[in-house]
mmCIF file of C-alpha atoms in Angstrom:
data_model
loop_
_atom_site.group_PDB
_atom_site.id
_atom_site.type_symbol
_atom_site.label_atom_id
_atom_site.label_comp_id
_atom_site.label_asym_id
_atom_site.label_seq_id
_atom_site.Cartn_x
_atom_site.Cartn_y
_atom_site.Cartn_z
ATOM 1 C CA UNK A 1 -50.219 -83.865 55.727
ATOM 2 C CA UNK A 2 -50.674 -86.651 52.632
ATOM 3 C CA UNK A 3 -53.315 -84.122 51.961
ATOM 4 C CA UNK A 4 -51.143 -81.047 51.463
ATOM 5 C CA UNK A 5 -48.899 -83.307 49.475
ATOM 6 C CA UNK A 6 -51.098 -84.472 47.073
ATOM 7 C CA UNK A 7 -52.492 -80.874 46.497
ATOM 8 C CA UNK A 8 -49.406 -79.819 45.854
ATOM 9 C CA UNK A 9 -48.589 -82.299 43.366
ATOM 10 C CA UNK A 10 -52.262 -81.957 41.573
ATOM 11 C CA UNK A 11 -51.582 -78.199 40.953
ATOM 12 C CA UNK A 12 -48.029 -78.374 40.386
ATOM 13 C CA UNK A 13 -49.514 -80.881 37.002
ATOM 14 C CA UNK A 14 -51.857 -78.595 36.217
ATOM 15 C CA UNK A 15 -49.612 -75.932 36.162
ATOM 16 C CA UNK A 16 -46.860 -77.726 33.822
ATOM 17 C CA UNK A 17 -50.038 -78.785 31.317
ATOM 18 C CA UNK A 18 -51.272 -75.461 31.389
ATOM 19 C CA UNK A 19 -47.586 -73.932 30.480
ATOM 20 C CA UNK A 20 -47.192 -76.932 28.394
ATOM 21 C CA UNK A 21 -50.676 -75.753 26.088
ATOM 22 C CA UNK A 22 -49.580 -71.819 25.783
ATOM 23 C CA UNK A 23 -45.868 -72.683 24.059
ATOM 24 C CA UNK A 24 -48.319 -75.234 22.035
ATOM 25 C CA UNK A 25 -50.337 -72.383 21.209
ATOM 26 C CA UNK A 26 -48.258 -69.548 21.007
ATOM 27 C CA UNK A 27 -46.031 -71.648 18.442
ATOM 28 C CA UNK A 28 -48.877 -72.628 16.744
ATOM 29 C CA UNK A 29 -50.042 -69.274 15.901
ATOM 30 C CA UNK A 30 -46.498 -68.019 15.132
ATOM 31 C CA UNK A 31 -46.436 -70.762 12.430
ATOM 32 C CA UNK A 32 -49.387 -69.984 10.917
ATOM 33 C CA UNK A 33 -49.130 -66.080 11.057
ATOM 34 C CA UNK A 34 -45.447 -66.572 9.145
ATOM 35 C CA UNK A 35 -46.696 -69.036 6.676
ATOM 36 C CA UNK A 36 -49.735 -66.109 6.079
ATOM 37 C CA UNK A 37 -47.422 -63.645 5.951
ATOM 38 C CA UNK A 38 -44.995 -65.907 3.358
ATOM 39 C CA UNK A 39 -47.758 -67.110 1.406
ATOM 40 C CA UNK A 40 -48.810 -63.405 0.546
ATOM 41 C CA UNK A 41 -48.792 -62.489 -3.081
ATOM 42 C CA UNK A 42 -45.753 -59.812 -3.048
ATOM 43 C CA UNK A 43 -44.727 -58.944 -6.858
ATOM 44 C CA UNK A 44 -41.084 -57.836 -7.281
ATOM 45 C CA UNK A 45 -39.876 -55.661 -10.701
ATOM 46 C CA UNK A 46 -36.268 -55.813 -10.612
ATOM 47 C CA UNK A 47 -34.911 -53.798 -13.674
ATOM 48 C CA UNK A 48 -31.298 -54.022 -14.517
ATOM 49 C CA UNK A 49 -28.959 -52.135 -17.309
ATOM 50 C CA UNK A 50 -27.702 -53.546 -20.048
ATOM 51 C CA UNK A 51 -29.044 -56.164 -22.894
ATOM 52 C CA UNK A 52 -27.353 -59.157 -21.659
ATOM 53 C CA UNK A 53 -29.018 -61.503 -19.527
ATOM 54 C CA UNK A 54 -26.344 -63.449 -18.998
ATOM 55 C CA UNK A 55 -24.699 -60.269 -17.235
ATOM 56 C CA UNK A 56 -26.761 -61.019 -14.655
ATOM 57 C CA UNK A 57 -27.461 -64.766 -13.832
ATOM 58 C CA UNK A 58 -25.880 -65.215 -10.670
ATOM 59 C CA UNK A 59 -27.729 -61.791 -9.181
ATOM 60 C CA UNK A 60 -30.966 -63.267 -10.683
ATOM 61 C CA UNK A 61 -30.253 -66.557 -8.931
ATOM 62 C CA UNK A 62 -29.854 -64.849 -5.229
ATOM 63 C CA UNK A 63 -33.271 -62.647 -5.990
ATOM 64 C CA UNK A 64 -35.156 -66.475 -7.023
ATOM 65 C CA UNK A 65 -34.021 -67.451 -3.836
ATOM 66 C CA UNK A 66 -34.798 -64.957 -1.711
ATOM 67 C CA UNK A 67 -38.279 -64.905 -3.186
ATOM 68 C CA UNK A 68 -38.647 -68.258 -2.509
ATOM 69 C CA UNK A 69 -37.629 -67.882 1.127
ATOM 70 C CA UNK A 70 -40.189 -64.982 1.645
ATOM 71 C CA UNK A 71 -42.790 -65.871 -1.000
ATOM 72 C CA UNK A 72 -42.875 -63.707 -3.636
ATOM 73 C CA UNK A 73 -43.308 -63.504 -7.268
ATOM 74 C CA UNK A 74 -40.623 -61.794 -9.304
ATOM 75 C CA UNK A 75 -40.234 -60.211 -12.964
ATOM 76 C CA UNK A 76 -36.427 -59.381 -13.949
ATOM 77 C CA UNK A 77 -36.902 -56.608 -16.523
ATOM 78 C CA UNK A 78 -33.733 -56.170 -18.921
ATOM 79 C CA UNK A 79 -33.324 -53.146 -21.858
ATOM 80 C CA UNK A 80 -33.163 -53.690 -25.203
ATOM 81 C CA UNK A 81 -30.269 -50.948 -25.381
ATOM 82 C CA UNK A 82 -27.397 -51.145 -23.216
ATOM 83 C CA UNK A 83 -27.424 -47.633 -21.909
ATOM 84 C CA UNK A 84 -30.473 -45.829 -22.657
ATOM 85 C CA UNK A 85 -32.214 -44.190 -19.176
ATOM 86 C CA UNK A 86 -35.088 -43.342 -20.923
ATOM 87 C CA UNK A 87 -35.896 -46.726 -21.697
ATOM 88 C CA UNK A 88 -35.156 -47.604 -18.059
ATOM 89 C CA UNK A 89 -37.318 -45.019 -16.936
ATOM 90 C CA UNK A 90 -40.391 -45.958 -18.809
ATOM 91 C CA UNK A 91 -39.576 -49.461 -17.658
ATOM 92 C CA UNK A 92 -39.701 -48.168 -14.254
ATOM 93 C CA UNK A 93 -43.519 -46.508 -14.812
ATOM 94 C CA UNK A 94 -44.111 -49.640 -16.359
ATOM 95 C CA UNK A 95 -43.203 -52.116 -13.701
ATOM 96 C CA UNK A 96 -45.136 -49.615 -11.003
ATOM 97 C CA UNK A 97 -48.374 -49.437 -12.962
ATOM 98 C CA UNK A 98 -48.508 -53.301 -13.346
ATOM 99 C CA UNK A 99 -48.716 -53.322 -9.934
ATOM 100 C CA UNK A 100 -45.168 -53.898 -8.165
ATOM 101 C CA UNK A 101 -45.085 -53.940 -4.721
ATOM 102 C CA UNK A 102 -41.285 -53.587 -4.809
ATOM 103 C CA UNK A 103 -38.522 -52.522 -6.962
ATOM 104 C CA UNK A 104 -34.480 -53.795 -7.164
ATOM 105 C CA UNK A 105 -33.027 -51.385 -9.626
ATOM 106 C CA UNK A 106 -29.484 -51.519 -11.219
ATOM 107 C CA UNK A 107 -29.373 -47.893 -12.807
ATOM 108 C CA UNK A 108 -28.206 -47.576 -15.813
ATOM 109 C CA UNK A 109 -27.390 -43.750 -15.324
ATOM 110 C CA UNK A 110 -26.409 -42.288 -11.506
ATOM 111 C CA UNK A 111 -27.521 -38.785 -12.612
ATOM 112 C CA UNK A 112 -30.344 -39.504 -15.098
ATOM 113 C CA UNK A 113 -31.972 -42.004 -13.316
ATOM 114 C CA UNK A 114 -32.239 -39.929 -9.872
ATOM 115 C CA UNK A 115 -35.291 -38.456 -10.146
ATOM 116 C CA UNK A 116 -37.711 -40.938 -11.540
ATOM 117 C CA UNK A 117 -36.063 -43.187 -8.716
ATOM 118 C CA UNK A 118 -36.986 -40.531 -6.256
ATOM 119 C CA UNK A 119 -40.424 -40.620 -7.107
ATOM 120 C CA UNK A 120 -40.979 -44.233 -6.905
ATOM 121 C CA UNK A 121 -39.732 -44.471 -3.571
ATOM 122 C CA UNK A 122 -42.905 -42.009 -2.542
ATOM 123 C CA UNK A 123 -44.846 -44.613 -3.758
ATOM 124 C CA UNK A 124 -43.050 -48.411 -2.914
ATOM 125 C CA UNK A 125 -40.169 -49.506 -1.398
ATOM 126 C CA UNK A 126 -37.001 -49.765 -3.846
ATOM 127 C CA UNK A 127 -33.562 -51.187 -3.594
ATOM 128 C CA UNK A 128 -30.439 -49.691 -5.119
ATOM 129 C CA UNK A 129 -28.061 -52.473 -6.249
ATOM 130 C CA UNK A 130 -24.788 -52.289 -7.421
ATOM 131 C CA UNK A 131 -24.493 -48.766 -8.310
ATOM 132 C CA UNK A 132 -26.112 -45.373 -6.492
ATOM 133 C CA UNK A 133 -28.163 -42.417 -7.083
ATOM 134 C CA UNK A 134 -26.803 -39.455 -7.424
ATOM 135 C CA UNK A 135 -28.261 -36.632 -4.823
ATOM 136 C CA UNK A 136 -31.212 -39.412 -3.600
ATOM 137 C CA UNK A 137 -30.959 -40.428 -0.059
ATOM 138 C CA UNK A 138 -32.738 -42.545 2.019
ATOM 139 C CA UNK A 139 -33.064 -46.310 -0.419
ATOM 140 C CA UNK A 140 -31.309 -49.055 0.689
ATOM 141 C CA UNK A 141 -28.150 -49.627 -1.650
ATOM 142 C CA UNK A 142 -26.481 -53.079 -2.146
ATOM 143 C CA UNK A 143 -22.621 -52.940 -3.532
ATOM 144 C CA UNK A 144 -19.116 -54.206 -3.195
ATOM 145 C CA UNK A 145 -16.892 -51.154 -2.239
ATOM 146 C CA UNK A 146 -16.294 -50.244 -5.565
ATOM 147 C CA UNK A 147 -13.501 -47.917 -4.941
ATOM 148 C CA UNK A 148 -11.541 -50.938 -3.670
ATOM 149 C CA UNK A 149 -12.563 -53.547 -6.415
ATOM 150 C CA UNK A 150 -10.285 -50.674 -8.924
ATOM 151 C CA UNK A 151 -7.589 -50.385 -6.321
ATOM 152 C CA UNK A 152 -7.799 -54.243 -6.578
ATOM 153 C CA UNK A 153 -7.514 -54.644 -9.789
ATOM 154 C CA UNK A 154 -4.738 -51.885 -10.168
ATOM 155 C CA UNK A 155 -2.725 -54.357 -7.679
ATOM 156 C CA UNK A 156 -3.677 -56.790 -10.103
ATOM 157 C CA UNK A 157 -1.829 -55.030 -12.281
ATOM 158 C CA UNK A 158 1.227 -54.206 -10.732
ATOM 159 C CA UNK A 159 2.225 -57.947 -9.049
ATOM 160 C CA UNK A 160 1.564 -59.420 -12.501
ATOM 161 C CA UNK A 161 3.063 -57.287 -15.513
ATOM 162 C CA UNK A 162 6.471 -55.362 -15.676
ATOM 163 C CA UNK A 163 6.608 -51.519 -15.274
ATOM 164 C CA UNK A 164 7.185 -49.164 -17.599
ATOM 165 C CA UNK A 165 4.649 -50.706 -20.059
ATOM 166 C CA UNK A 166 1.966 -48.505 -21.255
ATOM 167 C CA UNK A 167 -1.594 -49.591 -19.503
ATOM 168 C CA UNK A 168 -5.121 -48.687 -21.594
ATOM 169 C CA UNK A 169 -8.032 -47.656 -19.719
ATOM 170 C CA UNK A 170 -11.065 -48.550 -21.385
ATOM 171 C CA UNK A 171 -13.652 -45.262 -20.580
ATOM 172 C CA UNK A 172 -16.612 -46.929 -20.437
ATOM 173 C CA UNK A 173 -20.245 -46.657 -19.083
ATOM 174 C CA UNK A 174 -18.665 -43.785 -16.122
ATOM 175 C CA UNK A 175 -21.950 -42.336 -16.121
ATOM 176 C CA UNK A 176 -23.054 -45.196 -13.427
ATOM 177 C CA UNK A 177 -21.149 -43.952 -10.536
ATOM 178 C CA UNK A 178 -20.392 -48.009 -9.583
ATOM 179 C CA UNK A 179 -17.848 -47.855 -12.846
ATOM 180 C CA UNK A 180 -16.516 -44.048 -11.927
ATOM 181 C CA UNK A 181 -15.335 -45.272 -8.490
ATOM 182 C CA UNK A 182 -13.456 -48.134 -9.978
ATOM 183 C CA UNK A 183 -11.882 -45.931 -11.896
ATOM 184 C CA UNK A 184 -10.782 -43.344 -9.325
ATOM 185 C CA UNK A 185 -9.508 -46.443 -7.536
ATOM 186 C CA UNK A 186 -7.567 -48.168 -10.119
ATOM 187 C CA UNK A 187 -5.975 -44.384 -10.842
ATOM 188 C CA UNK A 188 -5.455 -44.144 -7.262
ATOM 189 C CA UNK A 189 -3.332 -47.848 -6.707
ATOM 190 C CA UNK A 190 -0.830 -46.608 -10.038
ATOM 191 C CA UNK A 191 -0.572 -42.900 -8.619
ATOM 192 C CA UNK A 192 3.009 -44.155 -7.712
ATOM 193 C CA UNK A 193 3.903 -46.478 -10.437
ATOM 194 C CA UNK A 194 6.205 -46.201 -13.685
ATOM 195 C CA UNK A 195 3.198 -47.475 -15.704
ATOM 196 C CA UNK A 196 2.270 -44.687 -18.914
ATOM 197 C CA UNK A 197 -1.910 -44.418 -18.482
ATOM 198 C CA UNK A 198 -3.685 -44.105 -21.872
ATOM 199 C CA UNK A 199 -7.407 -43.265 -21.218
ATOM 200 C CA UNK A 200 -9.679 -44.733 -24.587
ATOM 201 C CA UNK A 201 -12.501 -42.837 -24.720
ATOM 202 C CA UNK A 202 -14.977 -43.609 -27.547
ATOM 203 C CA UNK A 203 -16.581 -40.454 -30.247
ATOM 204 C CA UNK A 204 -19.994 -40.998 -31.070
ATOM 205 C CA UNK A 205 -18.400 -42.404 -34.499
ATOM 206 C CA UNK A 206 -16.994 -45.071 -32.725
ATOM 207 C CA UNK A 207 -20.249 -47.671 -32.809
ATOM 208 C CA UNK A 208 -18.272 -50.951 -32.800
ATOM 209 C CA UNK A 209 -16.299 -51.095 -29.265
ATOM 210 C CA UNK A 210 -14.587 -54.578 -30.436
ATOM 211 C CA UNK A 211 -13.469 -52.939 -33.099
ATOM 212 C CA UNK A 212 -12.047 -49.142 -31.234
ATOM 213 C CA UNK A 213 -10.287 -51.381 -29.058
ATOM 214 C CA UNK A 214 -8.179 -53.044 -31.879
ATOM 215 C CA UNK A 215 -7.464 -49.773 -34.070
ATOM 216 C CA UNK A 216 -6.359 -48.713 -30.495
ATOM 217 C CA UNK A 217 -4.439 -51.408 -29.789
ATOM 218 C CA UNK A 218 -2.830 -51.553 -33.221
ATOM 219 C CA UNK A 219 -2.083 -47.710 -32.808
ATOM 220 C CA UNK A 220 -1.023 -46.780 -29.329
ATOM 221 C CA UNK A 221 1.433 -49.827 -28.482
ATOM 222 C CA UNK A 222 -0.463 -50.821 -25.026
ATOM 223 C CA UNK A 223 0.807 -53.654 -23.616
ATOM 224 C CA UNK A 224 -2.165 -53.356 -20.875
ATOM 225 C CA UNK A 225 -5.838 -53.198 -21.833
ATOM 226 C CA UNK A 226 -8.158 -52.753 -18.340
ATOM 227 C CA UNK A 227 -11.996 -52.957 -17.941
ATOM 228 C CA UNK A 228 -14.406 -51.549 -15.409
ATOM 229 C CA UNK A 229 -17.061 -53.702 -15.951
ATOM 230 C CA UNK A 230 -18.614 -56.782 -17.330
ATOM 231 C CA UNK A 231 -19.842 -55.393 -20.777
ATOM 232 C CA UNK A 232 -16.451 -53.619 -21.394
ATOM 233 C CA UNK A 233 -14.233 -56.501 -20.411
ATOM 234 C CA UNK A 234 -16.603 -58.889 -23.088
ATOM 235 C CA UNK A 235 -15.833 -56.477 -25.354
ATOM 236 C CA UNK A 236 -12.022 -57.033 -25.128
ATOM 237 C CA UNK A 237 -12.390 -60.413 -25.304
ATOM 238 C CA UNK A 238 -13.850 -59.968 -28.566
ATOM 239 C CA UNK A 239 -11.547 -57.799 -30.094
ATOM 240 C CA UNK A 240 -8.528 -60.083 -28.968
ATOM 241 C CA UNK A 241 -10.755 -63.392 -30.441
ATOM 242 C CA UNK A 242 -11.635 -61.616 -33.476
ATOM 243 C CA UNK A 243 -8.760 -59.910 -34.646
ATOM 244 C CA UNK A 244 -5.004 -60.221 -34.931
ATOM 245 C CA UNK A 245 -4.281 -57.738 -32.043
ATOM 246 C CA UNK A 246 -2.671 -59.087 -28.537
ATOM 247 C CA UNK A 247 -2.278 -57.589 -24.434
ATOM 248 C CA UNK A 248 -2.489 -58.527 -21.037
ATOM 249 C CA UNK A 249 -6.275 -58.428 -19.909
ATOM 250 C CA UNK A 250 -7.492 -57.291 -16.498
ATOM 251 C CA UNK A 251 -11.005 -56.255 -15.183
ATOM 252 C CA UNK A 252 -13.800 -56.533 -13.274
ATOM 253 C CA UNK A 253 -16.562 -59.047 -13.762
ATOM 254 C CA UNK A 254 -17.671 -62.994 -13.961
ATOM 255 C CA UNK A 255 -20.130 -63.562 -16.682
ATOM 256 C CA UNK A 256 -19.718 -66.843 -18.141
ATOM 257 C CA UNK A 257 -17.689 -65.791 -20.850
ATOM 258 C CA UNK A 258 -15.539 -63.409 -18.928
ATOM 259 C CA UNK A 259 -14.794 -66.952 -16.458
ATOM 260 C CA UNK A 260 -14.186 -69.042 -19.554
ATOM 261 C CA UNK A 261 -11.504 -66.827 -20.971
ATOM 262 C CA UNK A 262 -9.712 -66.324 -17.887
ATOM 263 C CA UNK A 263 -9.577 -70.170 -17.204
ATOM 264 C CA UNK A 264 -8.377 -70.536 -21.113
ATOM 265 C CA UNK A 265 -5.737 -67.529 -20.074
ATOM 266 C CA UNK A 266 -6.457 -64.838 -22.299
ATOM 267 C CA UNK A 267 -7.479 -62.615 -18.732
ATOM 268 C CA UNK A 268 -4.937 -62.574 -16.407
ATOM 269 C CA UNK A 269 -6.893 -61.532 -13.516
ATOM 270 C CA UNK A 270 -10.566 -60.328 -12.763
ATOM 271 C CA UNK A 271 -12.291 -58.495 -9.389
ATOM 272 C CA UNK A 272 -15.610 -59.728 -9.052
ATOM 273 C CA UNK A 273 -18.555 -59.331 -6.482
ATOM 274 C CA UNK A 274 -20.482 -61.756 -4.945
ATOM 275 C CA UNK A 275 -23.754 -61.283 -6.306
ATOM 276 C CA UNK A 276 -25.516 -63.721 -5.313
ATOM 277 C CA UNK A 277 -25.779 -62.460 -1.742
ATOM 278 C CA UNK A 278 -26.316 -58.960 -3.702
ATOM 279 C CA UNK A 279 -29.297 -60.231 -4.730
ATOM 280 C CA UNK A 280 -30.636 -62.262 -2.005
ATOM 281 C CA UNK A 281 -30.048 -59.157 0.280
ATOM 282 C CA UNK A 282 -31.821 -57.010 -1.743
ATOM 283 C CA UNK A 283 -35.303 -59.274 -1.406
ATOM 284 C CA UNK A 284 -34.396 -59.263 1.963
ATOM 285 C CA UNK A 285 -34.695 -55.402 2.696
ATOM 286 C CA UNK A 286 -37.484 -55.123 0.240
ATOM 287 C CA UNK A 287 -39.562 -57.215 3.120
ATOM 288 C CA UNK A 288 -38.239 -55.288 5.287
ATOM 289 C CA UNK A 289 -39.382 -51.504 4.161
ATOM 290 C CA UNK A 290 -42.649 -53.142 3.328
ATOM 291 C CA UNK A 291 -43.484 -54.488 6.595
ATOM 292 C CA UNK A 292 -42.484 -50.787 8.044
ATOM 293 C CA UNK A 293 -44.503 -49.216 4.775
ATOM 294 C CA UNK A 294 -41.130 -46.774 4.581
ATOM 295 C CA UNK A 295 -38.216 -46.825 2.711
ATOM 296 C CA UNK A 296 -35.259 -47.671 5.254
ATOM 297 C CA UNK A 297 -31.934 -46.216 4.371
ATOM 298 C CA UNK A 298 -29.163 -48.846 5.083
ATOM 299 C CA UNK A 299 -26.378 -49.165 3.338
ATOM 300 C CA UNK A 300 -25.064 -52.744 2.765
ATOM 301 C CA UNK A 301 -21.826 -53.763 1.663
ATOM 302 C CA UNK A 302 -21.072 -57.421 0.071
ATOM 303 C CA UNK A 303 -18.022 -59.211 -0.193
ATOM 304 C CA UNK A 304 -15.649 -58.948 -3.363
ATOM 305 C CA UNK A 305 -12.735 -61.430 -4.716
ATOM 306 C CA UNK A 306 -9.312 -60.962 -6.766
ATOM 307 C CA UNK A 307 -8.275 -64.186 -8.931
ATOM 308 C CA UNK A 308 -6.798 -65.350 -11.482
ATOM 309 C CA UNK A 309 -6.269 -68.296 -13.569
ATOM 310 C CA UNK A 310 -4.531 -70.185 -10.874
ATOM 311 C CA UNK A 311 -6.928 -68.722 -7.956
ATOM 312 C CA UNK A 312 -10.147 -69.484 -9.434
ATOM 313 C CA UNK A 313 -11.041 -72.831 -8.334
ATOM 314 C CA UNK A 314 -10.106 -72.863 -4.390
ATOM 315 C CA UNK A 315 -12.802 -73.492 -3.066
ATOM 316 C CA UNK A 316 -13.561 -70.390 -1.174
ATOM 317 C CA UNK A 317 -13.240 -68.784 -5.252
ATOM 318 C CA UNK A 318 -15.180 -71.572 -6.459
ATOM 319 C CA UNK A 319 -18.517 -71.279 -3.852
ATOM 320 C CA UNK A 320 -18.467 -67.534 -5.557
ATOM 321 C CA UNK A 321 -17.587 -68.044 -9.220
ATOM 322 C CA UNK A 322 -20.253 -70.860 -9.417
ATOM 323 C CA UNK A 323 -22.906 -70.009 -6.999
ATOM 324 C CA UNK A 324 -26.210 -71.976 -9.162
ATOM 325 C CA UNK A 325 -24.273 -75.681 -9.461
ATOM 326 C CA UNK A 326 -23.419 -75.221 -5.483
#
């Protein structure tokens, strides 16, 4: 019977050691098959519209750290023009014949841009962020609903000024579909109102934008100037710094500058996405269509904020506004 006992004891020992020695080596190899897998030289293009770097440091700052988290080396790729999709697109061939492995694409142009988009994704996984592609299906796309960032700023609009005033539209960059459904939006949330809507669109004369906005001002009587996006809304702070024209500012956007003014006052309000997690996302499902060698269509959307001057620095605003001193 001490026999039995003992026997039972020796194998039940055994048993736990040899358990013990598979979770050593089943973790073991887990670690080093992830750190293989991180340590793998993945190259990331990301091209983005526009001339202004500074447009996009906080999205730049999400795609760093997502490449750090998965291990990847990235090139951010801006234009020398701010709208010219044939400039993106040869930065596009470019970026794929360097030897990309992925691309994160802002498009500068919904319709132009579709079909040299379309053929990259035969080729490499890409990631739409913050504006689509018109007719493409099947990429991953990263946005704020757009549509609700204009009916958000339209709100904006209406808590803050008086009716009856007359409220300028600013026309600008509508060919990226992002800036057309903030637009439809922001019409949408006055359908109602007493506001008068004066759409500014620019002719091809009109080079200078700082300068169309304050022969418009000085001519139309708004009261109300509203921007779409972050070049636009830069562009009204320089025609109100620069010249001897006044109006209540709202728009959508958080450069630097655009978050300076409106803590000095001269915005009354801004809509602005969180893109940070816009770009760490978008590193995110880059891995992830890589690792499946397709391109995945999923649709995320990211989180969006309304402030203003007395708003900005809660700190649920401020984790957002300042994402890179967090």
């Amino acid at each position: 019977m001490k026999f039995v006992k003992m026997s039972r004891k020796f194998w039940f020992v055994i048993l736990l050691f040899l358990g013990l020695f598979g979770m050593l080596f089943i973790s073991t190899y887990l670690y080093i098959t992830d750190s293989s897998n991180r340590d793998k030289n993945f190259n990331i293009s990301v091209i983005v519209y526009g001339n202004n770097s500074d447009r996009w440091a906080t999205l730049k700052h999400g795609i760093d750290q997502g490449a750090a988290d998965y291990g990847a080396q990235v090139t951010f790729v801006t234009m020398t023009d701010e709208n010219d999709d044939k400039e993106q697109k040869r930065l596009l061939k470019r970026e794929i014949d360097n030897g990309a492995d992925g691309i994160i694409i802002a498009a500068t142009d919904s319709n132009a841009m579709a079909d040299a988009v379309a053929n990259a994704a035969l080729t490499l996984p890409v990631v739409l962020v913050e504006t689509n592609i018109a007719g493409v299906t099947g990429l991953d796309y990263i946005a704020a609903d757009n549509y609700s960032m204009g009916l958000n700023i339209g709100r904006s609009v209406i808590l803050n000024s008086k009716e009856y005033q007359k409220v300028a539209v600013l026309m600008e960059n509508r060919q990226r579909n992002s800036v057309s459904e903030r637009f439809d939006g922001f019409m949408d949330s006055l359908k109602y109102s007493d506001y008068r809507i004066d759409l500014w669109e620019r002719e091809e004369s009109d080079s200078d934008l700082p300068q169309f906005i304050q022969d418009k001002l000085k001519t139309t009587g708004a009261n109300i100037v509203v921007a779409l996006d972050d070049s636009t809304l830069e562009a009204v702070i320089d025609a109100l710094k620069t010249y001897d024209v006044t109006a209540e500012v709202y728009g959508i956007g958080s450069t630097n500058k655009i978050i300076h003014y409106l803590d000095y006052g001269l915005i009354q309000s801004i809509v602005f996405q969180n893109e940070f997690n816009m770009g760490y996302l978008s590193v995110q499902e880059l891995f992830k269509d890589s690792k499946d060698k397709v391109n995945k269509y999923s649709e995320t959307e990211i989180e969006f904020r309304t402030i203003n001057r007395e708003t900005m620095y809660l700190p649920k605003n401020q984790r957002l506004i300042f994402p890179i001193i967090q």
